[in-house]
Short mmCIF file of C-alpha atoms and ligand atoms in Angstrom, two decimals:
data_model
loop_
_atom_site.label_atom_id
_atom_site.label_comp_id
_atom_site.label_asym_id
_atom_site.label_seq_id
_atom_site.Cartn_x
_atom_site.Cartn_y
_atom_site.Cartn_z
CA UNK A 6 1.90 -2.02 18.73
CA UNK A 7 2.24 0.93 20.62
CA UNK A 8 0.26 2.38 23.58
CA UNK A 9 -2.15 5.46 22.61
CA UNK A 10 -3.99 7.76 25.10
CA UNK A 11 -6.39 9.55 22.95
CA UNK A 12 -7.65 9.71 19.64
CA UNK A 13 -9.12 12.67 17.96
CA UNK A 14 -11.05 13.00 14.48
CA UNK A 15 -9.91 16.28 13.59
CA UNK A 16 -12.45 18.70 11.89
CA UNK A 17 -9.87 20.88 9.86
CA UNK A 18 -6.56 20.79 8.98
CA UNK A 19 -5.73 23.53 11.12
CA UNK A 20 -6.93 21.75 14.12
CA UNK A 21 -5.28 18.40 13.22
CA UNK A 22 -1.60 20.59 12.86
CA UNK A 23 -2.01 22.63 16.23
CA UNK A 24 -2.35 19.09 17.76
CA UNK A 25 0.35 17.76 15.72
CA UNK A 26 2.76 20.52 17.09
CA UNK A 27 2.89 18.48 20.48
CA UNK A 28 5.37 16.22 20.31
CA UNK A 29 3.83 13.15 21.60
CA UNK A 30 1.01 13.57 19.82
CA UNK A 31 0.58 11.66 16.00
CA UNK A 32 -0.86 11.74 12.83
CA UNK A 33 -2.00 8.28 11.87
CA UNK A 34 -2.82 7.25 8.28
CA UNK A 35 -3.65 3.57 7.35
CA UNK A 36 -1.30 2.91 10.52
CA UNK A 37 0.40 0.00 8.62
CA UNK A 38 3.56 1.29 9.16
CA UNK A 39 3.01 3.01 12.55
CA UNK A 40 2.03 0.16 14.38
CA UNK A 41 5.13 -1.22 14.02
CA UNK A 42 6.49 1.14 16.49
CA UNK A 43 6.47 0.66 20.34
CA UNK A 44 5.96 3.69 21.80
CA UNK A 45 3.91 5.86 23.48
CA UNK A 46 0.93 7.95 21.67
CA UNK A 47 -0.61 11.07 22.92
CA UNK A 48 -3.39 11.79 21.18
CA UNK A 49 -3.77 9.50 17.99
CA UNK A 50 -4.60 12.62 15.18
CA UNK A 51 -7.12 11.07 12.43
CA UNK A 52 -7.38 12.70 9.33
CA UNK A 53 -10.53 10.61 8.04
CA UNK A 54 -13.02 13.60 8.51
CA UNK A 55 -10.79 15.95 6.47
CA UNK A 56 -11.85 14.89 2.56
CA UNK A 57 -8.22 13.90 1.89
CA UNK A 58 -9.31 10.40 0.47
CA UNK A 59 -10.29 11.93 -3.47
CA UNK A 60 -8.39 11.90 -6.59
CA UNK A 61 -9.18 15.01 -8.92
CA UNK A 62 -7.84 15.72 -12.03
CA UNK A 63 -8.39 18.78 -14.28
CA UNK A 64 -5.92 19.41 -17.51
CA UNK A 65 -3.08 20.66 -15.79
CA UNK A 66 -2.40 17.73 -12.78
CA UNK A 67 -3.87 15.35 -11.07
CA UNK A 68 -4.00 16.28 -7.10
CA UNK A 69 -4.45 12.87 -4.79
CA UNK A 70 -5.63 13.72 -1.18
CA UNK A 71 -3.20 12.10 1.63
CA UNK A 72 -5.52 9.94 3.01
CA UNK A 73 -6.08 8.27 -0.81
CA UNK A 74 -5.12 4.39 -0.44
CA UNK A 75 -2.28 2.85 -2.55
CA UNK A 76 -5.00 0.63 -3.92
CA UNK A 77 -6.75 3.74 -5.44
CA UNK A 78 -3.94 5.27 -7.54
CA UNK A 79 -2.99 1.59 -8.27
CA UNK A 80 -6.81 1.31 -9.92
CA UNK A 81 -7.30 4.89 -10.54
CA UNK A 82 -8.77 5.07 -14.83
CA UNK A 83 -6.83 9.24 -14.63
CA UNK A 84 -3.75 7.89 -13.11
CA UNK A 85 -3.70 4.91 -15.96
CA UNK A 86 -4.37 6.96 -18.98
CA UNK A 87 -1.99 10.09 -18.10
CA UNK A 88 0.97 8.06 -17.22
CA UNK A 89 0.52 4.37 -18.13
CA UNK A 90 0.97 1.52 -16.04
CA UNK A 91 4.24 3.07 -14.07
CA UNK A 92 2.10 3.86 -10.88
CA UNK A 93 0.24 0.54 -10.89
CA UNK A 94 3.76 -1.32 -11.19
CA UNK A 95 5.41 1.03 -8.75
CA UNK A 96 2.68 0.12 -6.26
CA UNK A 97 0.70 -3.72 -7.38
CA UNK A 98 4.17 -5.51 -5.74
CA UNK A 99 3.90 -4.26 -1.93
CA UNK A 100 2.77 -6.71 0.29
CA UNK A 101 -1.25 -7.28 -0.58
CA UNK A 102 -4.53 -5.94 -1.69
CA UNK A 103 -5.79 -6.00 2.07
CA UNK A 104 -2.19 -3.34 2.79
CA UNK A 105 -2.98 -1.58 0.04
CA UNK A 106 -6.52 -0.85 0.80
CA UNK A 107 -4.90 0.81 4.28
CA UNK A 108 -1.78 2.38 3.38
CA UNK A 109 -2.03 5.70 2.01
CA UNK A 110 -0.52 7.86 -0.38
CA UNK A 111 0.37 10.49 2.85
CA UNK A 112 1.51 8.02 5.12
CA UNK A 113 4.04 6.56 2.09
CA UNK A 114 5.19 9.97 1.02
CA UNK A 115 5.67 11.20 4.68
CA UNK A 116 7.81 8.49 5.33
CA UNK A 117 10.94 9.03 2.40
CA UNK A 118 11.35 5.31 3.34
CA UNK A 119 14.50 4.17 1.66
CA UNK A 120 12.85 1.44 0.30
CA UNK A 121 9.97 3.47 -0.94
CA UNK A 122 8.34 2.24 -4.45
CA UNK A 123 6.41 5.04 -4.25
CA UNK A 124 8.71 7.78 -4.00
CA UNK A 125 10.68 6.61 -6.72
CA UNK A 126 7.60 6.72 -9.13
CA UNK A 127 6.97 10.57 -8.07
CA UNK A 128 10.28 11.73 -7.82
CA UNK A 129 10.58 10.40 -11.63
CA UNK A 130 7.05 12.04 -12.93
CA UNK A 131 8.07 15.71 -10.68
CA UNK A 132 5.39 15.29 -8.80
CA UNK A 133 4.74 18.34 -5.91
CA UNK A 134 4.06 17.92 -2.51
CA UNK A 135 0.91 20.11 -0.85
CA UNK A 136 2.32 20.90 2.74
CA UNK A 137 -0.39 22.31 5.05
CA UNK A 138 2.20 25.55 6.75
CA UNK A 139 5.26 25.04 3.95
CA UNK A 140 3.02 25.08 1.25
CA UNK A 141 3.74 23.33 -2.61
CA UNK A 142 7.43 21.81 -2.71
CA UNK A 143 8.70 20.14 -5.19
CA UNK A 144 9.41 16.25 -4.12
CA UNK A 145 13.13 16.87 -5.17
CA UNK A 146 12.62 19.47 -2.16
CA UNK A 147 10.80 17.28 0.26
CA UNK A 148 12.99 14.23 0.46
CA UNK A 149 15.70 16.23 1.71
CA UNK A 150 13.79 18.46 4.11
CA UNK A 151 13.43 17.41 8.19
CA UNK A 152 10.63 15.59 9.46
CA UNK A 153 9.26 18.56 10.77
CA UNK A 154 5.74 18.52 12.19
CA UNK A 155 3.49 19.83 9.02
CA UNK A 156 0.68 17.99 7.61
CA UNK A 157 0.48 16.84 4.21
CA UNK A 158 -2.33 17.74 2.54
CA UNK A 159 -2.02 16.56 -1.08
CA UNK A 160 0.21 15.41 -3.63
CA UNK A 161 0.14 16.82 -7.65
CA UNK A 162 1.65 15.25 -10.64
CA UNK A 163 1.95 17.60 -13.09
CA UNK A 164 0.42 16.27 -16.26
CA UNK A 165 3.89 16.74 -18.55
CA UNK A 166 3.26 14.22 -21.39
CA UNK A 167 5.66 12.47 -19.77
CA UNK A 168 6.40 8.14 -20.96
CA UNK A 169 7.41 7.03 -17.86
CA UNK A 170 8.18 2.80 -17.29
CA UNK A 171 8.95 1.05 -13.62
CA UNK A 172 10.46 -1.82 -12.30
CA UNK A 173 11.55 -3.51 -9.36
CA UNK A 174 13.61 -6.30 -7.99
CA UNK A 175 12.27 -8.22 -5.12
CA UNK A 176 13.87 -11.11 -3.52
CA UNK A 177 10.31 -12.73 -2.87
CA UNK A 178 7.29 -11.29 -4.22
CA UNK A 179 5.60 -8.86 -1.96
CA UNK A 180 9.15 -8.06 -0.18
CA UNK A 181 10.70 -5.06 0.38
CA UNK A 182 12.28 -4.17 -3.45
CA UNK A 183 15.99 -4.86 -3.58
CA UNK A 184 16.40 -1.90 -6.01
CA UNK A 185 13.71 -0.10 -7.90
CA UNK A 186 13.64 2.45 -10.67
CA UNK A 187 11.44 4.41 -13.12
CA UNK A 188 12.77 6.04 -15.97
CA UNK A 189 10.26 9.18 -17.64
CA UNK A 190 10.89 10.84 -20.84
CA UNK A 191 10.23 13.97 -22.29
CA UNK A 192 10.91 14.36 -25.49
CA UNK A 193 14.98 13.66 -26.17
CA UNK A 194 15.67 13.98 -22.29
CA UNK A 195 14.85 11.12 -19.71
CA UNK A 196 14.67 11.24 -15.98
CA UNK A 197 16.44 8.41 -14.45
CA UNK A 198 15.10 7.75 -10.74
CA UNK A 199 16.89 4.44 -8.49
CA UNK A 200 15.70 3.79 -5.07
CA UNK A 201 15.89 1.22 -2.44
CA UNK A 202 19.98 1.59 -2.98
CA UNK A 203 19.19 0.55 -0.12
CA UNK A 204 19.11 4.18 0.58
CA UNK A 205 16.69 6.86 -0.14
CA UNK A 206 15.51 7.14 -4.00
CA UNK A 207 17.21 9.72 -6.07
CA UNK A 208 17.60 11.29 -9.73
CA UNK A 209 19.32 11.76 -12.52
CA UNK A 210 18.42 14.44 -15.80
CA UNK A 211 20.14 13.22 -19.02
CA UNK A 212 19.91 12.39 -23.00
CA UNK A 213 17.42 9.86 -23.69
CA UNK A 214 20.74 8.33 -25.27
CA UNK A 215 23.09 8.68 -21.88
CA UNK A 216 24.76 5.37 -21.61
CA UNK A 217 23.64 3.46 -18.87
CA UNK A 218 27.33 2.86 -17.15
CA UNK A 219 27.36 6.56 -16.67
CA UNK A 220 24.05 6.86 -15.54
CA UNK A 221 24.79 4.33 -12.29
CA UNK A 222 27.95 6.27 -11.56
CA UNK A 223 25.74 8.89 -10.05
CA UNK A 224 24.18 6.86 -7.52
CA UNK A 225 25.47 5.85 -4.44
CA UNK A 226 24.89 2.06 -3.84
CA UNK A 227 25.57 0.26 -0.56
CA UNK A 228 25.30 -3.13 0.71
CA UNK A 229 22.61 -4.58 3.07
CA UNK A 230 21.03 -8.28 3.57
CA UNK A 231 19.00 -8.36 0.63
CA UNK A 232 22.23 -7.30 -1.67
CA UNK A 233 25.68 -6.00 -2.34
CA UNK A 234 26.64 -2.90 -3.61
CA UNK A 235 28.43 -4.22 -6.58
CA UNK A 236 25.15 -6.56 -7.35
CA UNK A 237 22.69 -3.38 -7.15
CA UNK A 238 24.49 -1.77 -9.12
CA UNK A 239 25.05 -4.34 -11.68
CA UNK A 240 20.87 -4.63 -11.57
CA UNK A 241 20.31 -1.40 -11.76
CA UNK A 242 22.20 -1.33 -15.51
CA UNK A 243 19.42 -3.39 -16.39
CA UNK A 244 16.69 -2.00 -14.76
CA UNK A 245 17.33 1.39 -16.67
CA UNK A 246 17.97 -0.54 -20.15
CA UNK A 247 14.87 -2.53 -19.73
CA UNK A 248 12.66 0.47 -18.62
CA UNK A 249 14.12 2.75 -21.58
CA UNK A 250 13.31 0.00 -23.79
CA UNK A 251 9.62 0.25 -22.85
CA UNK A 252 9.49 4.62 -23.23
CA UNK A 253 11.05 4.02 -26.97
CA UNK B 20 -14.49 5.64 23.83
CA UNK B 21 -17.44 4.26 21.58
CA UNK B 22 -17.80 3.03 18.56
CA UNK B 23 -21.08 2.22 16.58
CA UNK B 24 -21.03 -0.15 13.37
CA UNK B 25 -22.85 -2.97 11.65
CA UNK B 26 -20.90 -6.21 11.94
CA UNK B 27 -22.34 -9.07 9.65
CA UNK B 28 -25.87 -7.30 9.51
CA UNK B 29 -25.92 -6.31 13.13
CA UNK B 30 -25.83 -3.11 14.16
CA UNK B 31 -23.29 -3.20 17.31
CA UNK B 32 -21.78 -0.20 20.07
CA UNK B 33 -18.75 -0.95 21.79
CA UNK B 34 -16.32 0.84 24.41
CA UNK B 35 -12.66 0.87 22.89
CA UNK B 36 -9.07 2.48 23.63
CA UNK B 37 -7.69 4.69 21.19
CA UNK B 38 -4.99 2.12 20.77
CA UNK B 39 -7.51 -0.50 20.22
CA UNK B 40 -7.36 -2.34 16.92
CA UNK B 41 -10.40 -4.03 14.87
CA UNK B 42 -8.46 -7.77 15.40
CA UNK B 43 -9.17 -7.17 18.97
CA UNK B 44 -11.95 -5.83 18.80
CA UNK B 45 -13.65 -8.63 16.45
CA UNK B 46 -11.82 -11.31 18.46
CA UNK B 47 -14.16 -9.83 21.75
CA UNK B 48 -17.06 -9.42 19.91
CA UNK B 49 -16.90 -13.45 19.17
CA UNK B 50 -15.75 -13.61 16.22
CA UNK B 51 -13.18 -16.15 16.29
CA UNK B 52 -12.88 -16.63 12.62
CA UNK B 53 -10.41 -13.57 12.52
CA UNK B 54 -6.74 -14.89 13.63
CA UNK B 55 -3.52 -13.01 14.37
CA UNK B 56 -0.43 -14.68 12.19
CA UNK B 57 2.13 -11.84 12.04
CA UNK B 58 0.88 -9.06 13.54
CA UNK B 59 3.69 -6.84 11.12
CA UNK B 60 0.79 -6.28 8.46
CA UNK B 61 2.48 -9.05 6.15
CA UNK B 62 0.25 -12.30 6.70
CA UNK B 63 -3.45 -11.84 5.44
CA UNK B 64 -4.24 -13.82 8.05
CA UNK B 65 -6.76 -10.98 10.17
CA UNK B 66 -8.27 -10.03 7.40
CA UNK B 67 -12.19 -8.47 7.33
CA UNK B 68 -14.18 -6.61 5.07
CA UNK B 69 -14.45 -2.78 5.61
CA UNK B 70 -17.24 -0.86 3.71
CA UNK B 71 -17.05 -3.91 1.02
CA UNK B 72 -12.76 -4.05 0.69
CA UNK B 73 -10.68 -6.65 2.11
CA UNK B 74 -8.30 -4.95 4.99
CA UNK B 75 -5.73 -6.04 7.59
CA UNK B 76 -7.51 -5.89 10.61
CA UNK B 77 -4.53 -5.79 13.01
CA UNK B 78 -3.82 -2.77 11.70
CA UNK B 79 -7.00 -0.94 11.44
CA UNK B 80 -7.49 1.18 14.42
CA UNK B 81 -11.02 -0.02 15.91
CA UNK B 82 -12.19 4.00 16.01
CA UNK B 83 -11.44 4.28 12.93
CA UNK B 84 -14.06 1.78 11.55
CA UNK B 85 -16.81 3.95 13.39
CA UNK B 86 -19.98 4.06 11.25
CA UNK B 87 -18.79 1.08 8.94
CA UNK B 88 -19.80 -2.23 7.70
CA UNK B 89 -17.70 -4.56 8.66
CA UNK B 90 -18.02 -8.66 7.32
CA UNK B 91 -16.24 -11.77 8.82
CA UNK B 92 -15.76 -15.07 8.02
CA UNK B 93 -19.01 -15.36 10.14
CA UNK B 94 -21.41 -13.71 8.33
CA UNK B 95 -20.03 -15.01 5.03
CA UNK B 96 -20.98 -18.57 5.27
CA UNK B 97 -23.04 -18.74 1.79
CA UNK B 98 -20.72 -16.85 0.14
CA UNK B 99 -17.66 -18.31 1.34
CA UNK B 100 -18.94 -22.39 2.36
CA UNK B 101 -18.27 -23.20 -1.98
CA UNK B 102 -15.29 -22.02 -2.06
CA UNK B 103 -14.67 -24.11 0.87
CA UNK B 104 -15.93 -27.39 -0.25
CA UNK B 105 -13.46 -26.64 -3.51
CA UNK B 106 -10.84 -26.62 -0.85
CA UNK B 107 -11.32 -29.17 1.14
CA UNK B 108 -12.05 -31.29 -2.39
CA UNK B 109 -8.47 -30.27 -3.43
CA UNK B 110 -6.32 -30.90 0.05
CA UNK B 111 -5.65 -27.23 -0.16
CA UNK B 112 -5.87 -27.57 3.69
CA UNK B 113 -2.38 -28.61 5.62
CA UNK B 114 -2.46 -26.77 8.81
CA UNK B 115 -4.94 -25.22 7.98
CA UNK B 116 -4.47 -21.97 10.19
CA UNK B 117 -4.22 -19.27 7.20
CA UNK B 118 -7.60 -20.50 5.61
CA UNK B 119 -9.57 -18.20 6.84
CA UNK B 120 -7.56 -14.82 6.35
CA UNK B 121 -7.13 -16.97 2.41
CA UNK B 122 -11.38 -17.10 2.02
CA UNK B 123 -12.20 -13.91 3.29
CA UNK B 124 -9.90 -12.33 0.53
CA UNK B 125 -11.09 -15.21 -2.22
CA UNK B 126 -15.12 -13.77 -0.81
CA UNK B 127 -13.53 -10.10 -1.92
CA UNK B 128 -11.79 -11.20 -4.92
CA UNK B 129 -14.81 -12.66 -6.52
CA UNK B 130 -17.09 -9.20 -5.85
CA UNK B 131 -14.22 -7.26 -6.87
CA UNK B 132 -12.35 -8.41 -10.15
CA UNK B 133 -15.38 -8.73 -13.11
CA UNK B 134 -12.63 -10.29 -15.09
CA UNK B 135 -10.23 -13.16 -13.76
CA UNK B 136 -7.85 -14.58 -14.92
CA UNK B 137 -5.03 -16.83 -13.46
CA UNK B 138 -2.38 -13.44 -12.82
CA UNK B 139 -5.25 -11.28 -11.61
CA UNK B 140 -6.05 -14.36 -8.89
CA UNK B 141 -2.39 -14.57 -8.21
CA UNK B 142 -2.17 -10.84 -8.02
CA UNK B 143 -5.29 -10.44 -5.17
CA UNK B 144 -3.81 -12.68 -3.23
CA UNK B 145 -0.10 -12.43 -3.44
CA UNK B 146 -1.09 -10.95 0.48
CA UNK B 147 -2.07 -14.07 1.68
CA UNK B 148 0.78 -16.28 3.53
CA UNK B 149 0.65 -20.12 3.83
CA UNK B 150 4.05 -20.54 6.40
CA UNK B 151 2.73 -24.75 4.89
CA UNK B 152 3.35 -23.52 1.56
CA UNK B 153 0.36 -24.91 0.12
CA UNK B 154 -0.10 -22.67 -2.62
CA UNK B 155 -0.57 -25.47 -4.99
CA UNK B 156 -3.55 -26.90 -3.00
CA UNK B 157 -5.46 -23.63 -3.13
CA UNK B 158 -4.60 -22.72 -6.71
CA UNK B 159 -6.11 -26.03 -7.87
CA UNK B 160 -9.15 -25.52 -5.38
CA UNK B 161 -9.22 -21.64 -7.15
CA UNK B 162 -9.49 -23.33 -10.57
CA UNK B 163 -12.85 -25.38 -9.77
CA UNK B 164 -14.53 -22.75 -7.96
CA UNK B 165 -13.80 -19.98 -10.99
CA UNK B 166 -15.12 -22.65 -13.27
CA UNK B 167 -17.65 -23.37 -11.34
CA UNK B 168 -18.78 -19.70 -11.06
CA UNK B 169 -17.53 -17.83 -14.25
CA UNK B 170 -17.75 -20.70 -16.88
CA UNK B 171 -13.63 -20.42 -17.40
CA UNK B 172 -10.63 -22.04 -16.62
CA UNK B 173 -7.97 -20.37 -15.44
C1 FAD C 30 5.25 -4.79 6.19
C2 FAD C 30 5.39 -3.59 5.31
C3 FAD C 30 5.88 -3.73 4.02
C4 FAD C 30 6.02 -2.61 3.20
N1 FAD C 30 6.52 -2.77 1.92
C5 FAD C 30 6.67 -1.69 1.12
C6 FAD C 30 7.20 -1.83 -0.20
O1 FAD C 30 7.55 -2.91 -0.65
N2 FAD C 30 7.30 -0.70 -0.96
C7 FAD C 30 6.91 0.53 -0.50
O2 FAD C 30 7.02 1.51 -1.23
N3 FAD C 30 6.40 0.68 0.73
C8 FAD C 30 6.29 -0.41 1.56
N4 FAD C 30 5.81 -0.23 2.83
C9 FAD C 30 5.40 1.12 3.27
C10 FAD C 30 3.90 1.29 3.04
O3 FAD C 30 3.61 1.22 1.68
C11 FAD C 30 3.36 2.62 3.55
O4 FAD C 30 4.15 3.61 3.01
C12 FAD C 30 3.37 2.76 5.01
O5 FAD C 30 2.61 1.74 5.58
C13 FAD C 30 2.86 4.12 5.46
O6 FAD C 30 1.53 4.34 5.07
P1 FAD C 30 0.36 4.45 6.15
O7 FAD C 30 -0.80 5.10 5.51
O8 FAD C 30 0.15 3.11 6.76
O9 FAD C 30 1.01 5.47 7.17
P2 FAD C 30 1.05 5.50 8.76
O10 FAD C 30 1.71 4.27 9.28
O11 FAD C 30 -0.28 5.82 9.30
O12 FAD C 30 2.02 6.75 8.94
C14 FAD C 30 3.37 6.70 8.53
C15 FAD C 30 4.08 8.00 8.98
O13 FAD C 30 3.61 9.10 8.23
C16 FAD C 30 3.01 10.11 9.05
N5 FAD C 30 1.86 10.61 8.32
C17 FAD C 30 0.88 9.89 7.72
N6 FAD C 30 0.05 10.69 7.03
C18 FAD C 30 0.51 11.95 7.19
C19 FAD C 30 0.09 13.23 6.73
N7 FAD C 30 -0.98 13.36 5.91
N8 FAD C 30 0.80 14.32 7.08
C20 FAD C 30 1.90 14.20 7.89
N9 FAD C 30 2.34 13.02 8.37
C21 FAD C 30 1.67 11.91 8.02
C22 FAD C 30 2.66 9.39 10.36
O14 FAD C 30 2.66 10.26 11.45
C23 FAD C 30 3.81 8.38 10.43
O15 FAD C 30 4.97 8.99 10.94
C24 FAD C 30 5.67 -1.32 3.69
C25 FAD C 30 5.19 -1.18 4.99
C26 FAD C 30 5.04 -2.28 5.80
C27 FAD C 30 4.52 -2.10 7.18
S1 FES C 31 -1.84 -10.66 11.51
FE1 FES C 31 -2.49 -8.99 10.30
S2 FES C 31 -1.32 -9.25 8.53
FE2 FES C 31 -0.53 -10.82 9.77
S1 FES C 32 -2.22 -24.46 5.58
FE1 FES C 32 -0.81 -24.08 7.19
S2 FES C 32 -0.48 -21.97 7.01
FE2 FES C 32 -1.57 -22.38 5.25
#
């Protein structure tokens, strides 16, 4: 765990990015993955005052604040009935009920883990990403930015009509995934998202009909301790059959 | 820095770091119940209740539980001494070290899930390590308590 000095509520979002600009100073979410780190802290900034913990939906999107917890959207009726189950699958494998409770929908976005579960289900339903200075940016846009010192405010999923599926691989249960991927269509085109390569998730527009051997040639697989290249790849065939199969 | 919250029923004040997190806290506050297994957020073992969900309290800062109500194994006793019993009926006990984390989140599961069923238990507490492996144990002790409270098997 590492060593904080101060810890501030902030009362606006303003406030909480002038004291993000210093740069010992932190935003902390559910701190699940932050206390992990060693370090020294600053000022801890707390976004808990702010009204980033509701879900709203209108006809258009669905917004979730940053501070919602990965245990919302997993249970969240709007969430369920605009895109089926793919958000509760993306999300019901990591770690427990008592993480998921904690670790927000901010804190997991923010961090464009490699591993990330959730990224992979936005990136494949074009979700947006609300950035407090930056603005909206699409989360296409986002992955590949810095980690610059803005606050995320929000993120939108555009409701699209979209039949999205997910599905993981996990060694154990509640493990990091070994690969992960969400496939969404619209109409006779299908988004094809893999992540946890083990690197960073990414995408791929085709046919609905796009056979899946030339789908996985546009990812770039490597090798860590949980697989091989050659073995992620060979999974992620079937991940993108299986979750095609279920958007049919 | 202070911090004002109910713990079991009690209305309580203490003086915290920033850095200070609710495991710690609880643990100087008395209650012993709450054990520190991983300290990675990956056991279950520290877990409370916050504002009625189950949490990882090694990773909950303790000002950010300011104005909450927070529930250990301590102030559960009624609810939680059943499910117990069922336990201790059904060896689900080995070391016994991760039982406590494991009834806290059983306590939660049974306010939380209206229906149950043998994935949804599985499910709720996929989050709760046993390094003794005694998952068998506690699924059988699971099985008598749900049919004990809901009527059903699982
Ligand atoms: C043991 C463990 C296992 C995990 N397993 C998985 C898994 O299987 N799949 C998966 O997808 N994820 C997994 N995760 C990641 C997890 O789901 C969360 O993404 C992670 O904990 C971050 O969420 P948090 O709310 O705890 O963020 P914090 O730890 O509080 O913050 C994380 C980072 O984001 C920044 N931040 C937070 N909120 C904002 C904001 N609003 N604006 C700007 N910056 C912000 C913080 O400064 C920090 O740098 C795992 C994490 C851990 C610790
Ligand atoms: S000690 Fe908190 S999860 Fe292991
Ligand atoms: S009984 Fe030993 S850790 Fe579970």
């Amino acid at each position: 765990m590492y060593i904080a000095n101060n810890y501030v509520r902030a009362k606006s979002l303003e406030e909480a990015w002038e004291l993000n600009q210093k740069k010992n100073n932190k935003i902390v979410a559910g701190n699940c993955w932050t206390r992990l780190g060693h370090g020294n802290i600053g000022t801890i900034i707390s976004l808990k005052d702010l009204g980033l913990d509701k879900i709203e939906s209108d006809k258009e999107q669905i917004k979730i604040g940053a501070m919602v917890s990965l245990r919302e959207i997993e249970n969240n009726k709007e969430i369920l009935e605009s895109f089926g189950n793919c958000v509760q699958k993306a999300v019901e494998s990591i770690v427990g009920v008592q993480f998921r409770n904690l670790a927000t929908v901010g804190g997991s976005v923010w961090g464009r883990f490699g591993f990330s579960d959730v990224l992979t289900v936005f990136l494949a339903l074009g979700a947006k990403v609300e950035l407090f200075k930056k603005g909206i940016v699409g989360i296409e846009e986002f992955i590949e930015m810095d980690y610059d010192r803005d606050v995320l405010v929000s993120i939108i999923l555009p409701k699209k009509g979209l039949k999205a599926s997910y599905d993981s691989v996990r060694l154990t249960k509640t493990d990091f995934p070994m690969l992960n991927c969400c496939v969404a269509r619209n109409g006779e085109k299908m988004r094809v998202v893999i992540g946890a390569k083990p690197t960073k998730a990414r995408f791929f527009d085709c046919d609905f009909n796009e056979e899946s051997d030339k789908i996985v040639e546009q990812f770039v697989f490597g090798s860590n301790l949980r697989a091989t290249e050659k073995y992620r790849k060979s999974v992620a065939k079937v991940l993108i059959e299986r979750n095609r199969r279920a958007v049919m | 820095m202070v911090v004002s919250f109910k713990l079991n029923g009690i209305k309580r004040e203490a003086i915290v770091e920033a850095d200070t997190t609710l495991y710690k806290l609880l643990r100087e506050l008395g209650c012993y119940s709450v054990k520190c297994g991983c300290e990675t957020t990956n056991c279950g073992l520290c877990t409370v209740i916050v504002n009625n969900k189950s949490v990882l309290s090694c990773a909950v800062l303790a000002l950010d539980v300011d104005g909450a109500e927070i529930e250990t194994l301590e102030g559960l006793e009624s609810e939680a001494l059943e499910f117990g019993l069922c336990m201790a009926d059904e060896g689900s006990e080995q070391c016994g070290f991760c039982n406590t984390g494991f009834i806290v989140n059983v306590v939660m599961m049974m306010r939380e899930l209206d229906e149950i069923d043998r994935e949804s238990v599985k499910k709720y507490l996929a989050g709760n390590l046993c390094r003794c492996t005694g998952y068998q144990g506690q699924l059988r002790a699971l099985e008598k308590f749900i049919e004990r409270k809901r009527g059903i098997k699982i």
